[in-house]
CSV table of C-alpha atoms in Angstrom, one decimal:
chain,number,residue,atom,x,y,z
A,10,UNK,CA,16.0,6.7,-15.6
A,11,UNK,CA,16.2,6.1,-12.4
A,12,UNK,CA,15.3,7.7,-9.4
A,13,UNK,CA,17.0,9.8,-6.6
A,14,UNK,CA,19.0,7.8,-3.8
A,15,UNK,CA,20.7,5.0,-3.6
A,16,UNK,CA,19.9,2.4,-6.2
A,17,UNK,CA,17.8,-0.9,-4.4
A,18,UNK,CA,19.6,-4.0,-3.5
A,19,UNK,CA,18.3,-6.3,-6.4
A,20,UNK,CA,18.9,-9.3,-3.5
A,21,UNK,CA,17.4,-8.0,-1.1
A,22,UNK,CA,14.0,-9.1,-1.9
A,23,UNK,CA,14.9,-12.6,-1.8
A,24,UNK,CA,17.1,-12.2,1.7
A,25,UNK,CA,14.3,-10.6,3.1
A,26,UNK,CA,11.7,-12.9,2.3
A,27,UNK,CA,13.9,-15.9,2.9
A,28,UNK,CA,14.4,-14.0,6.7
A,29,UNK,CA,11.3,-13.6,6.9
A,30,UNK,CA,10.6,-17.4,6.8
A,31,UNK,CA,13.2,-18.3,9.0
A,32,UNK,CA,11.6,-15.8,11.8
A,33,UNK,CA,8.5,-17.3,10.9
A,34,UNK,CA,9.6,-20.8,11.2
A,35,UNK,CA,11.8,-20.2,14.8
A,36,UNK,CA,9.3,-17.5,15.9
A,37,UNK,CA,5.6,-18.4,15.2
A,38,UNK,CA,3.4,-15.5,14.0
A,39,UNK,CA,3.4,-14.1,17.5
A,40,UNK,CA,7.1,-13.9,17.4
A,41,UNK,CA,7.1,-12.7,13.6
A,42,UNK,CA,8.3,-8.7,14.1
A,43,UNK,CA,9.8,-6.7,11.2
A,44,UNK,CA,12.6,-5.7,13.3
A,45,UNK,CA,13.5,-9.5,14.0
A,46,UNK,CA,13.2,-9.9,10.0
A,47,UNK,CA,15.7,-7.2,9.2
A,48,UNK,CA,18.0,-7.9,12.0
A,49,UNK,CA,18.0,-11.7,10.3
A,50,UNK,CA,18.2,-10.4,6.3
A,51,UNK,CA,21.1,-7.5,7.2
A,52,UNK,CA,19.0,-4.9,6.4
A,53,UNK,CA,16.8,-1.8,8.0
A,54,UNK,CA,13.8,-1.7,9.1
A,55,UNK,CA,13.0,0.8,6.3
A,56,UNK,CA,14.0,-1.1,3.5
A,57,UNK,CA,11.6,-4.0,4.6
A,58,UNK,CA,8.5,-1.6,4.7
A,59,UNK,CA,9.6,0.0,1.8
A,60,UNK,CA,9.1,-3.1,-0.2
A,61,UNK,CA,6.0,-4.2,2.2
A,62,UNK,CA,3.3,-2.0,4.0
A,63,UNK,CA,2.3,-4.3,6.9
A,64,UNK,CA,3.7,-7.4,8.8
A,65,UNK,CA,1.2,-9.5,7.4
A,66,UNK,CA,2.0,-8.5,3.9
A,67,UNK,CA,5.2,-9.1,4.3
A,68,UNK,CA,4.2,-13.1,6.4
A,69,UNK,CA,1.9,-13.5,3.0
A,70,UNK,CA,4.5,-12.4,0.8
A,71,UNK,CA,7.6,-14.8,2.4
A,72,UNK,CA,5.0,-17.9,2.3
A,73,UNK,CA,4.8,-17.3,-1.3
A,74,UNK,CA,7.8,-17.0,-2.2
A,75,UNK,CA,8.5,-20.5,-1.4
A,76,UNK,CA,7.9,-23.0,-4.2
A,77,UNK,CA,5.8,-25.8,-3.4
A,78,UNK,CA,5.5,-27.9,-6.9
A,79,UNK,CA,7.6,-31.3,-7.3
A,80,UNK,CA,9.4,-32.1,-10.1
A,81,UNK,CA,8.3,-36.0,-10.9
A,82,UNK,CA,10.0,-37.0,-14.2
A,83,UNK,CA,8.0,-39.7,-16.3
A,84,UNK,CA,10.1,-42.4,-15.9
A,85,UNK,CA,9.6,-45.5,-13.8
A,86,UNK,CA,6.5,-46.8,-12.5
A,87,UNK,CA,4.3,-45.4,-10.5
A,88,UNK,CA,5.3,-46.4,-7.0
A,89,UNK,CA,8.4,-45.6,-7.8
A,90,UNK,CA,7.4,-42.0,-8.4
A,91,UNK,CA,5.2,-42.0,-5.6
A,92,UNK,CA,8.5,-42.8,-4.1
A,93,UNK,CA,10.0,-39.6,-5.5
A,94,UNK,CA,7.2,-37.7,-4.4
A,95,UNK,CA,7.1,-38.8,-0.8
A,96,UNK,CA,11.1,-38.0,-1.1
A,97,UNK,CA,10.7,-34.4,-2.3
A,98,UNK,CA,7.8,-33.4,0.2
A,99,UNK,CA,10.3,-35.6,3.3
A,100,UNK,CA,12.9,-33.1,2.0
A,101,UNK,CA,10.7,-29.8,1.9
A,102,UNK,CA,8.6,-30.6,5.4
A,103,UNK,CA,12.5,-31.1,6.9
A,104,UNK,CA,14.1,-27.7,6.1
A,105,UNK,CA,13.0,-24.5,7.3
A,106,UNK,CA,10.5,-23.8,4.8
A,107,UNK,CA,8.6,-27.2,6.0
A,108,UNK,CA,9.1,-25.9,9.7
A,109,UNK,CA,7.2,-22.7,8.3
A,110,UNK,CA,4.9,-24.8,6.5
A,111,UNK,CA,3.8,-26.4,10.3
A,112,UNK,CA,3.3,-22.8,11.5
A,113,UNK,CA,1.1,-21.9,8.7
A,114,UNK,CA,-0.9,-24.4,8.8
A,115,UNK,CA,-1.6,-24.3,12.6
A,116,UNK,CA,-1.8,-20.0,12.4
A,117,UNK,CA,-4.2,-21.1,9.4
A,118,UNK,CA,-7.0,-21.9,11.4
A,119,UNK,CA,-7.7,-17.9,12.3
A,120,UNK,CA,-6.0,-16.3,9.8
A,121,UNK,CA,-8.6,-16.7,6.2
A,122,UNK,CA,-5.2,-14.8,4.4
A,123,UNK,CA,-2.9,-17.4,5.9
A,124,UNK,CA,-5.3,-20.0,4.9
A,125,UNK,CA,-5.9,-19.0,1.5
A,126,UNK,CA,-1.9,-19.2,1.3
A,127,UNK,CA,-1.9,-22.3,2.2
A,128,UNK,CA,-4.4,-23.9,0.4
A,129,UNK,CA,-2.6,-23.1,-2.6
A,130,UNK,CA,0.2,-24.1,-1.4
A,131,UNK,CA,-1.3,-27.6,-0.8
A,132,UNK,CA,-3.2,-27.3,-3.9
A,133,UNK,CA,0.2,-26.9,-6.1
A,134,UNK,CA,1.4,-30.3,-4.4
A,135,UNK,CA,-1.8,-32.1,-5.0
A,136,UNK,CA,-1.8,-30.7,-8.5
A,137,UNK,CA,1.7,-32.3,-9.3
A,138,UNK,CA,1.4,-35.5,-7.3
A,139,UNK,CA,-2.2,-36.3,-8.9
A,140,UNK,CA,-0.5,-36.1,-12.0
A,141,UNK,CA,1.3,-39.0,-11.6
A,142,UNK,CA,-1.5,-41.0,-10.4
A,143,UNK,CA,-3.2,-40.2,-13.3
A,144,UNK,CA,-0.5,-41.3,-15.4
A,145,UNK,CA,-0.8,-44.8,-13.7
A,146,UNK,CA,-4.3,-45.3,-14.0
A,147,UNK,CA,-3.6,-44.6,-17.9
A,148,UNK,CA,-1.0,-47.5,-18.2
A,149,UNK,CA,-2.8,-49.9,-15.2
A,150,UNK,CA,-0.6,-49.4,-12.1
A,151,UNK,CA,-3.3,-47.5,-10.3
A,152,UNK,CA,-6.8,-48.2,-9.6
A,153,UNK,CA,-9.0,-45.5,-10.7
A,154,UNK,CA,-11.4,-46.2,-8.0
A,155,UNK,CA,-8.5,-45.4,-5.2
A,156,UNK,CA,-9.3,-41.7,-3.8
A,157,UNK,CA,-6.2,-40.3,-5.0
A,158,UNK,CA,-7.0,-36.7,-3.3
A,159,UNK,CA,-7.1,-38.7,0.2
A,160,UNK,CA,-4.5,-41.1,-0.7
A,161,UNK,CA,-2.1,-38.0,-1.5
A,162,UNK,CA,-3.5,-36.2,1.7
A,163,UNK,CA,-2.3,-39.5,4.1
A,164,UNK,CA,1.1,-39.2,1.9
A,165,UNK,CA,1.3,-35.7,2.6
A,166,UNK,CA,0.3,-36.0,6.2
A,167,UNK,CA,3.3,-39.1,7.1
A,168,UNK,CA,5.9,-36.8,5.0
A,169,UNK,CA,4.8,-33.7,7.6
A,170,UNK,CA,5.3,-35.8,10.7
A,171,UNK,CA,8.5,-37.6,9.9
A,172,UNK,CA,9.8,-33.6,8.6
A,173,UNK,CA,8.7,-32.8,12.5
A,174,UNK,CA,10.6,-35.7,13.5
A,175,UNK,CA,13.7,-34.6,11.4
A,176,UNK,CA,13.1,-31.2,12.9
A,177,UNK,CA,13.1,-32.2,16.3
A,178,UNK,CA,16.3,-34.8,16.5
A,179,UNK,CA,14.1,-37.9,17.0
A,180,UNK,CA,15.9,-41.1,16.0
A,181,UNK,CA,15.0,-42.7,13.0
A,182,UNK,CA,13.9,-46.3,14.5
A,183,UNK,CA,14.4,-49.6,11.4
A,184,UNK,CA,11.9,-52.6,11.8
C-alpha cells in the first residue's frame, strides 16, 4: 500500500520537467537553479529533489522529456514530405522546447552528458526524416547518391535559424 505522507502529485513530474525547460530555455544552464524551477512548476524545492538528486539530473531529465521524433505519414511525394518535415522541426525549433534545444546545443560543447542528450535527440530526427528519403529512393524521387545525413543536417540547420528568428520577432521578409 502506500506509504506515510501525503500521497505524490501524479502531475507534478511533467510540470516540473516542463518548468524546468522553460528555466532552461529563458535562463541558460548558468541561470538553471532548482529554486527558479519550483518557483515556475508551483511546487517546493523538496518535491523537485525528491524526484531528482542533483541540478544536472534534473537539466538531463527535462531535455528528455521532450519528444523529438516527427510524425511523416506516407502519403504524397517526397518533397512534399520533406515539406512536412521542415514544417514540424520550424514548429519545434520556434517554441520553448526549440529555444532549449539552442541552449543545449551551445552548453553541449562542455557538458559530454548534455551532449550525449542531444545527440540522441538529433539522432531521433535523423532517424524519422531518413526514413522518408529512403522511401523516395525506393519509388525514384530521390537520388540515392545525395548525402541524405548532410542534406537532413542543412534542413535541420535553416529550420534552427528561422525558429531563432521566430524567437527573436524578426520579420519574415517574401522575395
Amino acid at each position: 500500500g502506500p506509504g506515510p505522507g501525503r500521497p505524490r502529485d501524479p502531475d507534478m513530474d511533467a510540470r516540473v520537467l516542463d518548468a524546468a525547460l522553460q528555466v532552461y530555455a529563458a535562463h541558460g544552464k548558468a541561470g538553471f537553479t532548482v529554486d527558479l524551477v519550483a518557483k515556475t512548476a508551483g511546487c517546493s524545492r523538496p518535491a523537485v529533489y525528491a524526484r531528482w538528486p542533483t541540478r544536472q539530473d534534473l537539466l538531463l531529465a527535462a531535455v528528455r522529456s521532450f519528444d523529438a521524433s516527427l510524425e511523416v505519414a506516407d502519403e504524397g511525394s517526397v518533397r512534399d514530405q520533406l515539406v512536412s518535415v521542415a514544417h514540424q522541426m520550424l514548429e519545434g525549433f520556434s517554441s520553448t522546447h526549440g529555444i532549449a534545444t539552442f541552449r543545449i546545443v551551445l552548453d553541449s560543447g562542455d557538458d559530454e552528458a548534455l551532449r550525449a542528450e542531444w545527440e540522441q535527440i538529433n539522432t531521433v530526427r535523423l532517424e524519422s526524416a531518413l526514413e522518408v528519403l529512403e522511401r523516395g529512393v525506393s519509388r525514384g524521387e530521390w537520388h540515392p547518391d545525395v548525402a541524405s545525413t548532410e542534406f537532413l543536417r542543412s534542413l535541420t540547420g535553416a529550420t534552427m535559424l528561422q525558429g531563432i528568428y521566430n524567437h527573436l520577432g524578426f520579420p519574415q521578409r517574401s522575395t
